XYZ file of C-alpha atoms in Angstrom:
240
model
C 7.838 0.253 34.701
C 8.099 1.735 31.247
C 7.978 5.514 31.053
C 7.455 7.242 27.725
C 8.607 10.738 26.769
C 5.887 13.236 27.332
C 4.150 14.761 24.332
C 3.712 18.538 24.046
C 0.568 19.678 25.807
C -2.397 20.813 23.757
C -6.164 20.741 24.036
C -6.455 17.489 22.115
C -4.345 15.475 24.555
C -5.121 14.380 28.061
C -2.960 12.512 30.554
C -4.139 8.976 31.278
C -2.632 6.248 33.377
C -2.573 3.103 31.257
C -1.740 0.317 33.711
C 1.999 0.581 34.284
C 2.390 3.375 31.686
C 2.110 7.079 32.487
C 1.843 8.992 29.249
C -0.205 11.444 27.264
C -2.544 10.121 24.634
C -5.450 11.383 22.518
C -8.590 11.661 24.542
C -11.544 9.815 22.984
C -14.578 12.093 22.524
C -16.667 9.863 24.801
C -14.295 10.629 27.698
C -15.737 14.135 27.842
C -18.616 12.420 29.599
C -17.394 11.689 33.112
C -19.271 8.435 33.542
C -17.685 7.023 30.363
C -14.185 7.697 31.648
C -15.033 6.160 35.013
C -16.658 3.051 33.557
C -14.396 2.319 30.599
C -10.946 3.688 31.479
C -10.397 4.331 35.179
C -12.115 1.327 36.741
C -10.118 -1.337 38.580
C -10.754 -4.053 35.993
C -9.381 -1.977 33.102
C -6.367 -0.912 35.164
C -5.685 -4.536 36.073
C -5.817 -5.659 32.442
C -3.740 -2.649 31.393
C -0.897 -3.785 33.663
C -0.655 -7.187 31.998
C 2.266 -7.390 29.608
C 6.049 -7.454 29.323
C 8.121 -4.277 29.203
C 10.647 -6.096 27.001
C 8.222 -6.018 24.075
C 7.666 -2.258 24.334
C 10.455 -1.535 21.857
C 8.856 -3.978 19.412
C 5.378 -2.497 19.797
C 5.029 -1.128 16.260
C 6.096 -4.256 14.323
C 4.175 -6.597 16.631
C 0.957 -4.593 16.579
C 1.439 -3.926 12.864
C 1.600 -7.669 12.242
C -1.472 -8.161 14.447
C -3.289 -5.490 12.424
C -2.312 -7.270 9.199
C -3.721 -10.561 10.494
C -6.883 -8.760 11.605
C -7.212 -7.234 8.127
C -6.905 -10.665 6.512
C -9.497 -11.974 8.971
C -11.908 -9.175 8.007
C -11.600 -10.183 4.351
C -12.343 -13.800 5.167
C -15.251 -12.721 7.391
C -16.749 -10.757 4.494
C -16.914 -13.841 2.264
C -19.454 -15.717 4.451
C -21.604 -12.582 4.583
C -21.477 -12.339 0.775
C -22.773 -15.917 0.727
C -26.070 -14.540 2.030
C -26.694 -13.301 -1.515
C -29.597 -14.868 -3.383
C -27.907 -14.522 -6.791
C -27.294 -17.968 -8.287
C -23.752 -17.339 -9.514
C -22.738 -15.690 -6.239
C -24.158 -18.613 -4.278
C -22.037 -20.966 -6.389
C -18.882 -18.853 -6.057
C -19.006 -18.564 -2.255
C -20.842 -21.767 -1.343
C -20.039 -23.118 2.091
C -20.249 -26.686 0.798
C -20.014 -27.973 -2.744
C -20.876 -31.590 -3.431
C -22.514 -34.032 -5.742
C -24.691 -37.075 -5.991
C -24.639 -39.495 -8.934
C -26.974 -37.280 -10.974
C -26.709 -33.766 -9.531
C -24.227 -31.143 -8.422
C -25.015 -29.044 -5.346
C -23.802 -25.705 -4.015
C -25.013 -25.122 -0.470
C -24.707 -21.882 1.479
C -26.375 -19.909 4.229
C -28.964 -18.397 1.912
C -29.997 -21.474 -0.022
C -29.152 -24.281 -2.434
C -28.225 -24.374 -6.111
C -28.807 -27.681 -7.905
C -27.681 -28.598 -11.419
C -27.898 -31.879 -13.299
C -24.466 -33.386 -13.992
C -25.362 -34.459 -17.519
C -27.311 -31.366 -18.491
C -26.445 -28.067 -16.818
C -29.549 -26.467 -18.330
C -31.479 -28.282 -15.605
C -30.860 -25.932 -12.718
C -32.808 -24.862 -9.680
C -31.992 -22.216 -7.081
C -33.973 -21.958 -3.873
C -33.562 -19.933 -0.699
C -33.677 -21.809 2.580
C -36.499 -19.613 3.854
C -38.603 -20.563 0.829
C -37.664 -24.230 0.584
C -40.428 -26.706 1.231
C -38.486 -29.882 1.877
C -41.419 -32.032 0.800
C -42.063 -30.276 -2.518
C -39.214 -28.073 -3.768
C -37.069 -30.891 -5.149
C -39.433 -33.858 -5.188
C -39.763 -33.787 -8.982
C -36.023 -34.129 -9.647
C -34.334 -35.722 -6.633
C -35.372 -37.770 -3.632
C -34.940 -35.778 -0.410
C -35.530 -36.844 3.182
C -37.811 -34.033 4.353
C -37.042 -34.372 8.071
C -33.280 -34.075 7.612
C -33.752 -31.385 4.987
C -35.645 -29.305 7.553
C -32.787 -29.822 10.014
C -30.400 -28.407 7.397
C -32.737 -25.501 6.796
C -32.946 -24.534 10.472
C -29.194 -24.883 10.987
C -28.381 -22.702 7.975
C -30.777 -19.953 8.975
C -29.459 -20.146 12.538
C -25.896 -19.481 11.348
C -26.774 -16.151 9.742
C -26.651 -14.103 12.958
C -23.333 -15.592 14.102
C -21.725 -14.920 10.709
C -22.805 -11.271 10.801
C -21.628 -10.909 14.405
C -18.239 -12.380 13.473
C -17.785 -9.681 10.820
C -18.963 -6.886 13.112
C -16.510 -7.859 15.869
C -13.576 -8.283 13.472
C -13.673 -4.617 12.402
C -13.091 -3.056 15.861
C -10.418 -5.702 16.438
C -8.564 -4.282 13.423
C -8.962 -0.644 14.465
C -7.805 -1.456 17.999
C -4.641 -3.138 16.704
C -3.867 -0.056 14.609
C -4.448 2.378 17.466
C -2.388 0.371 19.951
C 0.603 0.277 17.586
C 1.644 3.609 19.140
C 2.017 4.182 22.902
C -0.118 7.323 22.689
C -3.139 5.280 21.696
C -2.677 2.375 24.068
C -5.434 3.113 26.550
C -6.858 0.713 29.105
C -10.209 0.755 27.317
C -8.588 0.006 23.953
C -6.812 -3.022 25.381
C -10.018 -4.304 26.987
C -11.985 -3.581 23.813
C -9.439 -5.454 21.691
C -9.474 -8.491 23.969
C -13.278 -8.623 24.212
C -13.936 -8.174 20.471
C -11.232 -10.709 19.649
C -12.805 -13.321 21.911
C -16.315 -12.585 20.615
C -15.147 -12.826 17.022
C -13.400 -16.127 17.704
C -16.414 -17.615 19.487
C -18.998 -16.482 16.911
C -16.874 -17.728 14.014
C -16.441 -21.148 15.603
C -20.159 -21.255 16.417
C -21.097 -20.606 12.788
C -18.639 -23.202 11.502
C -19.681 -25.791 14.079
C -23.379 -25.280 13.348
C -22.996 -25.489 9.597
C -20.412 -28.252 9.269
C -21.701 -30.247 12.222
C -25.430 -29.984 11.620
C -25.862 -29.064 7.960
C -22.986 -31.177 6.671
C -24.200 -34.223 8.592
C -27.869 -33.915 7.721
C -27.138 -33.355 4.019
C -25.444 -36.738 3.888
C -28.693 -38.262 5.122
C -31.188 -35.977 3.381
C -29.773 -36.454 -0.141
C -29.129 -40.068 -1.164
C -25.477 -40.730 -2.122
C -24.531 -37.085 -1.530
C -20.781 -36.529 -1.282
C -19.366 -33.131 -0.168
C -16.100 -32.696 -2.069
C -15.269 -29.059 -1.240
C -15.545 -27.065 1.978
C -14.894 -23.340 1.691
C -11.346 -22.380 2.825
C -12.585 -19.481 4.982
C -13.756 -22.091 7.515
C -10.219 -22.008 8.863
C -10.274 -18.266 9.568
């Protein structure tokens, strides 16, 4: 077992048993409520998870958790970009489009909020439409042939990805704060370890769900909905 030097006693610190560690650490305000301490710190599940680890890495805690915090920070940045793509501003939609592609006559920028279309030969011919307002039978029928059934599939898939993208960002923030707090032994509580694991898994799952829905459903149906459509750029944040 790893035993840390005890920190001077004061009213802001409270002794907690963190798995195999016995040390003093800052008491979260919520722990002043007995049921919170019982449910989120002192229960058997949290103690069990708190014991998982290797004492060898204790001396490398700060650099390892610092590197984890750096990766989490980068992930937050890349999670912000998809949320920005919810903007309805034409230039923003083009800058952070999830898919950029073209057909023989038109260039497309496709994101979660909608579609921007410009003619290849004449960029003055431009049309921006939000998915929630797009009527697949009428919105583009005067300039490009669109399969309405597959267009509606794209529409539903895009709108369905909005919640997962927002959830991915929300879960990435506590993942970052947990990595920072756990970089010091005093902040490595059972609940923080559990919280970090849970938010990390949720963030991973929601991100993959959004990517799978958009690339799998939207990317596929666009190839069918728009004749001769070729997606030539997928946003790099897909990989984060």
